[in-house]
mmCIF file of C-alpha atoms in Angstrom:
data_model
loop_
_atom_site.group_PDB
_atom_site.id
_atom_site.type_symbol
_atom_site.label_atom_id
_atom_site.label_comp_id
_atom_site.label_asym_id
_atom_site.label_seq_id
_atom_site.Cartn_x
_atom_site.Cartn_y
_atom_site.Cartn_z
ATOM 1 C CA MET A 1413 4.811 12.791 19.935
ATOM 2 C CA ILE A 1414 5.960 13.502 16.393
ATOM 3 C CA VAL A 1415 9.339 11.968 17.177
ATOM 4 C CA ALA A 1416 7.672 8.879 18.661
ATOM 5 C CA ILE A 1417 5.538 8.363 15.528
ATOM 6 C CA ALA A 1418 8.678 8.761 13.416
ATOM 7 C CA ILE A 1419 10.582 6.202 15.431
ATOM 8 C CA CYS A 1420 7.603 3.815 15.207
ATOM 9 C CA LEU A 1421 7.529 4.149 11.435
ATOM 10 C CA LEU A 1422 11.333 3.633 11.341
ATOM 11 C CA ILE A 1423 10.957 0.388 13.443
ATOM 12 C CA VAL A 1424 8.271 -0.986 11.160
ATOM 13 C CA ALA A 1425 10.473 -0.055 8.136
ATOM 14 C CA TYR A 1426 13.482 -1.930 9.743
ATOM 15 C CA LEU A 1427 11.303 -5.025 10.425
ATOM 16 C CA MET A 1428 10.163 -4.951 6.810
ATOM 17 C CA ALA A 1429 13.721 -4.697 5.570
ATOM 18 C CA ILE A 1430 14.786 -7.604 7.785
ATOM 19 C CA SER A 1431 11.910 -9.783 6.483
ATOM 20 C CA ALA A 1432 12.220 -8.736 2.868
ATOM 21 C CA ARG A 1433 12.591 -11.567 0.382
ATOM 22 C CA ASP A 1434 12.879 -9.464 -2.804
ATOM 23 C CA LEU A 1435 14.294 -6.109 -3.822
ATOM 24 C CA VAL A 1436 10.888 -4.497 -4.324
ATOM 25 C CA ARG A 1437 9.992 -5.006 -0.694
ATOM 26 C CA LEU A 1438 13.415 -3.631 0.260
ATOM 27 C CA LEU A 1439 12.669 -0.461 -1.910
ATOM 28 C CA ILE A 1440 9.297 -0.019 -0.190
ATOM 29 C CA SER A 1441 10.905 -0.263 3.332
ATOM 30 C CA LEU A 1442 13.523 2.349 2.310
ATOM 31 C CA GLU A 1443 10.606 4.742 1.302
ATOM 32 C CA LEU A 1444 9.016 4.118 4.726
ATOM 33 C CA MET A 1445 12.281 5.010 6.403
ATOM 34 C CA PHE A 1446 12.432 8.271 4.456
ATOM 35 C CA SER A 1447 8.882 9.062 5.581
ATOM 36 C CA ALA A 1448 10.138 8.705 9.209
ATOM 37 C CA VAL A 1449 12.946 11.178 8.308
ATOM 38 C CA PHE A 1450 10.440 13.602 6.933
ATOM 39 C CA LEU A 1451 8.387 13.458 10.227
ATOM 40 C CA ALA A 1452 11.559 13.920 12.324
ATOM 41 C CA ILE A 1453 12.108 17.273 10.568
ATOM 42 C CA ILE A 1454 8.832 18.791 11.800
ATOM 43 C CA PRO A 1455 10.113 19.852 15.279
ATOM 44 C CA LEU A 1456 12.873 21.896 13.509
ATOM 45 C CA PHE A 1457 10.104 24.129 12.066
ATOM 46 C CA SER A 1458 9.608 25.509 15.560
ATOM 47 C CA ILE A 1459 13.170 26.655 15.783
ATOM 48 C CA SER A 1460 14.062 27.907 12.314
ATOM 49 C CA PRO A 1461 11.294 27.507 9.647
ATOM 50 C CA SER A 1462 13.411 28.545 6.718
ATOM 51 C CA MET A 1463 16.287 26.163 7.510
ATOM 52 C CA ALA A 1464 13.880 23.357 8.266
ATOM 53 C CA PHE A 1465 12.089 23.881 4.895
ATOM 54 C CA THR A 1466 15.543 23.965 3.112
ATOM 55 C CA ILE A 1467 16.447 20.722 4.757
ATOM 56 C CA LEU A 1468 13.076 19.148 3.859
ATOM 57 C CA VAL A 1469 13.464 20.135 0.162
ATOM 58 C CA VAL A 1470 16.955 18.715 0.029
ATOM 59 C CA ALA A 1471 15.857 15.562 1.822
ATOM 60 C CA ILE A 1472 12.910 15.016 -0.494
ATOM 61 C CA PHE A 1473 14.827 15.485 -3.724
ATOM 62 C CA THR A 1474 17.877 13.579 -2.537
ATOM 63 C CA SER A 1475 15.795 10.577 -1.406
ATOM 64 C CA SER A 1476 13.688 10.739 -4.597
ATOM 65 C CA ALA A 1477 16.859 10.538 -6.755
ATOM 66 C CA GLU A 1478 18.216 7.742 -4.658
ATOM 67 C CA LEU A 1479 15.060 5.766 -4.891
ATOM 68 C CA LEU A 1480 14.807 6.201 -8.633
ATOM 69 C CA VAL A 1481 18.344 4.997 -8.987
ATOM 70 C CA LEU A 1482 17.380 1.994 -6.875
ATOM 71 C CA ILE A 1483 14.415 1.325 -9.106
ATOM 72 C CA THR A 1484 16.754 1.336 -12.064
ATOM 73 C CA ALA A 1485 19.072 -1.020 -10.354
ATOM 74 C CA ILE A 1486 16.160 -3.366 -9.609
ATOM 75 C CA VAL A 1487 15.205 -3.439 -13.319
ATOM 76 C CA ILE A 1488 18.839 -4.127 -14.353
ATOM 77 C CA THR A 1489 19.156 -6.803 -11.772
ATOM 78 C CA ASP A 1490 16.052 -8.533 -13.089
ATOM 79 C CA LYS A 1491 17.450 -8.291 -16.599
ATOM 80 C CA LEU A 1492 20.810 -9.765 -15.676
ATOM 81 C CA ARG A 1493 19.926 -12.253 -12.984
ATOM 82 C CA LYS A 1494 16.435 -13.185 -14.095
ATOM 83 C CA GLY A 1495 14.745 -12.334 -10.844
ATOM 84 C CA VAL A 1496 14.509 -9.795 -8.073
ATOM 85 C CA GLU A 1497 14.993 -12.095 -5.035
ATOM 86 C CA ILE A 1498 17.453 -11.088 -2.400
ATOM 87 C CA GLU A 1499 19.394 -14.341 -2.817
ATOM 88 C CA LYS A 1500 20.212 -13.382 -6.382
ATOM 89 C CA VAL A 1501 22.180 -10.343 -5.217
ATOM 90 C CA SER A 1502 24.890 -12.498 -3.601
ATOM 91 C CA VAL A 1503 27.988 -10.186 -3.604
ATOM 92 C CA GLY A 1504 26.454 -6.649 -3.397
ATOM 93 C CA GLY A 1505 25.818 -6.482 -7.121
ATOM 94 C CA ASP A 1506 29.367 -6.101 -8.285
ATOM 95 C CA THR A 1507 28.640 -7.279 -11.791
ATOM 96 C CA VAL A 1508 25.424 -5.310 -12.215
ATOM 97 C CA MET B 626 -6.904 28.271 22.162
ATOM 98 C CA ALA B 627 -6.403 25.300 24.484
ATOM 99 C CA ILE B 628 -9.309 23.473 22.826
ATOM 100 C CA LEU B 629 -7.832 24.079 19.381
ATOM 101 C CA MET B 630 -4.445 22.781 20.596
ATOM 102 C CA ASP B 631 -6.184 19.660 22.031
ATOM 103 C CA LEU B 632 -8.014 19.187 18.639
ATOM 104 C CA GLN B 633 -4.671 19.574 16.818
ATOM 105 C CA SER B 634 -3.038 16.992 19.100
ATOM 106 C CA LEU B 635 -5.949 14.610 18.582
ATOM 107 C CA LEU B 636 -5.759 15.033 14.798
ATOM 108 C CA ILE B 637 -1.961 14.544 14.715
ATOM 109 C CA SER B 638 -2.287 11.429 17.040
ATOM 110 C CA LEU B 639 -4.900 9.998 14.696
ATOM 111 C CA LEU B 640 -2.914 10.721 11.534
ATOM 112 C CA GLY B 641 0.135 9.154 13.237
ATOM 113 C CA ILE B 642 -1.767 6.045 14.179
ATOM 114 C CA PHE B 643 -3.165 5.692 10.622
ATOM 115 C CA ALA B 644 0.328 6.108 9.195
ATOM 116 C CA ILE B 645 1.804 3.459 11.484
ATOM 117 C CA ALA B 646 -1.253 1.116 10.773
ATOM 118 C CA CYS B 647 -0.540 1.577 6.987
ATOM 119 C CA ALA B 648 3.150 0.879 7.513
ATOM 120 C CA VAL B 649 2.305 -2.313 9.444
ATOM 121 C CA GLY B 650 -0.097 -3.266 6.638
ATOM 122 C CA SER B 651 2.681 -2.672 4.133
ATOM 123 C CA TRP B 652 4.946 -4.943 6.105
ATOM 124 C CA LEU B 653 2.412 -7.736 6.635
ATOM 125 C CA THR B 654 0.829 -7.998 3.184
ATOM 126 C CA ARG B 655 2.375 -10.657 0.903
ATOM 127 C CA ASP B 656 1.640 -8.879 -2.338
ATOM 128 C CA ASN B 657 4.181 -6.281 -3.400
ATOM 129 C CA PHE B 658 1.489 -4.179 -5.145
ATOM 130 C CA TYR B 659 -0.615 -3.771 -2.131
ATOM 131 C CA SER B 660 2.505 -3.211 -0.026
ATOM 132 C CA ALA B 661 3.458 -0.239 -2.239
ATOM 133 C CA LEU B 662 -0.137 1.071 -2.082
ATOM 134 C CA TYR B 663 -0.092 0.942 1.759
ATOM 135 C CA MET B 664 3.239 2.692 1.718
ATOM 136 C CA SER B 665 1.918 5.456 -0.463
ATOM 137 C CA VAL B 666 -1.148 5.938 1.870
ATOM 138 C CA ALA B 667 1.256 6.025 4.827
ATOM 139 C CA MET B 668 3.174 8.782 3.105
ATOM 140 C CA LEU B 669 -0.068 10.696 2.488
ATOM 141 C CA PHE B 670 -0.841 10.464 6.203
ATOM 142 C CA VAL B 671 2.670 11.833 6.920
ATOM 143 C CA ALA B 672 1.869 14.723 4.514
ATOM 144 C CA GLY B 673 -1.418 15.123 6.459
ATOM 145 C CA ILE B 674 0.629 15.626 9.687
ATOM 146 C CA TYR B 675 2.452 18.419 7.804
ATOM 147 C CA ALA B 676 -0.868 19.817 6.739
ATOM 148 C CA SER B 677 -2.169 19.913 10.340
ATOM 149 C CA PHE B 678 0.734 22.244 11.131
ATOM 150 C CA ASN B 679 -0.283 24.487 8.161
ATOM 151 C CA LEU B 680 3.076 23.692 6.386
ATOM 152 C CA GLN B 681 1.527 23.632 2.930
ATOM 153 C CA PRO B 682 4.690 23.763 0.703
ATOM 154 C CA ALA B 683 5.898 20.662 2.505
ATOM 155 C CA VAL B 684 2.607 18.917 1.810
ATOM 156 C CA VAL B 685 2.833 19.803 -1.901
ATOM 157 C CA LEU B 686 6.399 18.560 -2.141
ATOM 158 C CA ILE B 687 5.755 15.263 -0.275
ATOM 159 C CA THR B 688 2.473 14.521 -2.141
ATOM 160 C CA LEU B 689 3.594 15.604 -5.608
ATOM 161 C CA VAL B 690 7.275 14.721 -5.692
ATOM 162 C CA PHE B 691 7.593 11.817 -3.269
ATOM 163 C CA VAL B 692 4.170 10.073 -3.554
ATOM 164 C CA GLY B 693 3.229 11.356 -6.966
ATOM 165 C CA ALA B 694 6.487 10.587 -8.709
ATOM 166 C CA VAL B 695 8.591 8.083 -6.766
ATOM 167 C CA GLY B 696 5.571 6.419 -5.169
ATOM 168 C CA ILE B 697 3.762 5.866 -8.425
ATOM 169 C CA VAL B 698 6.908 4.383 -10.078
ATOM 170 C CA THR B 699 7.269 2.088 -7.101
ATOM 171 C CA ILE B 700 3.736 1.017 -7.439
ATOM 172 C CA ALA B 701 4.344 0.329 -11.128
ATOM 173 C CA VAL B 702 7.509 -1.694 -10.298
ATOM 174 C CA ALA B 703 5.667 -3.575 -7.540
ATOM 175 C CA ALA B 704 2.810 -4.410 -9.962
ATOM 176 C CA THR B 705 5.290 -5.830 -12.398
ATOM 177 C CA TYR B 706 7.093 -7.941 -9.758
ATOM 178 C CA ARG B 707 4.045 -9.140 -7.778
ATOM 179 C CA ALA B 708 5.897 -11.961 -6.082
ATOM 180 C CA ARG B 709 3.861 -13.982 -3.646
ATOM 181 C CA ILE B 710 6.976 -15.665 -2.085
ATOM 182 C CA PRO B 711 6.209 -17.058 1.360
ATOM 183 C CA ARG B 712 8.233 -14.851 3.659
ATOM 184 C CA LYS B 713 9.937 -15.841 6.912
ATOM 185 C CA MET B 714 8.575 -13.631 9.667
ATOM 186 C CA ASN B 715 11.226 -13.155 12.227
ATOM 187 C CA LEU B 716 9.180 -13.000 15.383
ATOM 188 C CA ILE B 717 12.363 -12.556 17.544
ATOM 189 C CA TRP B 718 12.778 -9.034 16.251
ATOM 190 C CA THR B 719 9.143 -8.167 16.700
ATOM 191 C CA LEU B 720 9.124 -8.445 20.453
ATOM 192 C CA PRO B 721 11.856 -5.866 21.100
ATOM 193 C CA ALA B 722 10.302 -3.598 18.506
ATOM 194 C CA LEU B 723 6.956 -3.786 20.338
ATOM 195 C CA VAL B 724 8.681 -3.058 23.697
ATOM 196 C CA ILE B 725 10.323 0.030 22.171
ATOM 197 C CA ILE B 726 7.004 1.254 20.685
ATOM 198 C CA ALA B 727 5.363 0.815 24.150
ATOM 199 C CA VAL B 728 8.120 2.723 25.934
ATOM 200 C CA LEU B 729 7.946 5.521 23.355
ATOM 201 C CA GLY B 730 4.161 5.737 23.670
ATOM 202 C CA TYR B 731 4.411 5.966 27.475
ATOM 203 C CA VAL B 732 7.219 8.527 27.427
ATOM 204 C CA TYR B 733 5.744 10.815 24.710
ATOM 205 C CA SER B 734 2.071 10.506 25.691
ATOM 206 C CA GLU B 735 2.311 13.439 28.107
ATOM 207 C CA LYS B 736 4.403 15.703 25.881
ATOM 208 C CA SER B 737 2.682 18.613 24.272
ATOM 209 C CA ILE B 738 3.256 19.634 20.640
ATOM 210 C CA SER B 739 5.602 22.470 20.264
ATOM 211 C CA GLU B 740 4.363 25.645 18.407
ATOM 212 C CA VAL B 741 5.315 25.967 14.796
ATOM 213 C CA ASN B 742 6.114 29.392 13.378
ATOM 214 C CA TYR B 743 3.744 29.934 10.535
ATOM 215 C CA ALA B 744 5.257 33.234 9.376
ATOM 216 C CA VAL B 745 7.126 31.776 6.302
ATOM 217 C CA MET B 746 4.357 29.493 5.262
ATOM 218 C CA ASP B 747 1.315 31.752 5.356
ATOM 219 C CA PHE B 748 1.595 32.800 1.697
ATOM 220 C CA VAL B 749 0.395 29.427 0.311
ATOM 221 C CA GLY B 750 -2.576 28.958 2.599
ATOM 222 C CA GLU B 751 -4.950 29.845 -0.261
ATOM 223 C CA TYR B 752 -3.876 26.733 -2.276
ATOM 224 C CA PHE B 753 -5.143 24.406 0.325
ATOM 225 C CA LEU B 754 -8.326 23.507 -1.732
ATOM 226 C CA ALA B 755 -6.173 22.766 -4.815
ATOM 227 C CA ILE B 756 -3.944 20.390 -2.732
ATOM 228 C CA ILE B 757 -7.020 18.548 -1.422
ATOM 229 C CA PHE B 758 -8.242 18.173 -5.096
ATOM 230 C CA LEU B 759 -4.753 16.803 -6.140
ATOM 231 C CA ILE B 760 -4.729 14.337 -3.329
ATOM 232 C CA CYS B 761 -8.227 13.144 -4.249
ATOM 233 C CA MET B 762 -7.080 12.759 -7.875
ATOM 234 C CA MET B 763 -4.162 10.590 -6.770
ATOM 235 C CA VAL B 764 -6.399 8.313 -4.756
ATOM 236 C CA LEU B 765 -8.712 7.956 -7.694
ATOM 237 C CA VAL B 766 -5.788 7.088 -9.914
ATOM 238 C CA MET B 767 -4.668 4.359 -7.430
ATOM 239 C CA LEU B 768 -8.203 2.955 -7.212
ATOM 240 C CA SER B 769 -8.409 2.871 -10.991
ATOM 241 C CA ALA B 770 -5.105 1.078 -11.230
ATOM 242 C CA ILE B 771 -6.338 -1.618 -8.711
ATOM 243 C CA ARG B 772 -9.502 -2.099 -10.754
ATOM 244 C CA ILE B 773 -7.609 -2.369 -14.124
ATOM 245 C CA LEU B 774 -5.177 -4.934 -12.532
ATOM 246 C CA ARG B 775 -8.044 -7.030 -11.175
ATOM 247 C CA ARG B 776 -9.780 -6.954 -14.552
ATOM 248 C CA VAL B 777 -6.575 -8.017 -16.335
ATOM 249 C CA GLY B 778 -6.047 -10.812 -13.777
ATOM 250 C CA LEU B 779 -2.464 -9.958 -12.851
#
């Protein structure tokens, strides 16, 4: 059941990423994807609690750092391209 | 014991449904600020699922680090860029997603929740009340932020 909830959250996050029109919405969809990842770790606690907790700590801090970098990139994109719309990031942000 | 397991299953199902509902709300709302708020509430429900398994350190990490730090920064960024751009909803992708969710619900509805070994996590059980207070404080902060933004007229 936990895995089903995680997959449902992941699907909603994917739909949100597909229909995103600006980078902020893309950031929010990424955070929802990470919440699905956190849910998917729960069954591992029944096998090896210490390993599962270690994986969870690493996942939380890695994803937090990644999201903070993305937030910084959004702010820089706004400063350079005068907007955070998806269309303004045309070639993957090479010049950002 | 069987009644307790049923209650736990019911609680986890409810928390999961609320988390998915908040995620759908985050997807459907046009305002980035409310989308970020819905996302934070969904994350709190995910932390609630951890709490129902008595995995308190995970609850603390998710609520304080992920929702408390990254979530609040995301809400601040979303409040800054509150775009109300009309979005194109791609309904073609919605249909297969609904089919997958229906199949998953059918397959996993009969599965029982596996036992979680609480041996490692018992030492923080006494901080449960403090965690509840911290979550309440974060909800109050979010509600205050909404009120201030409405007053300013952003």
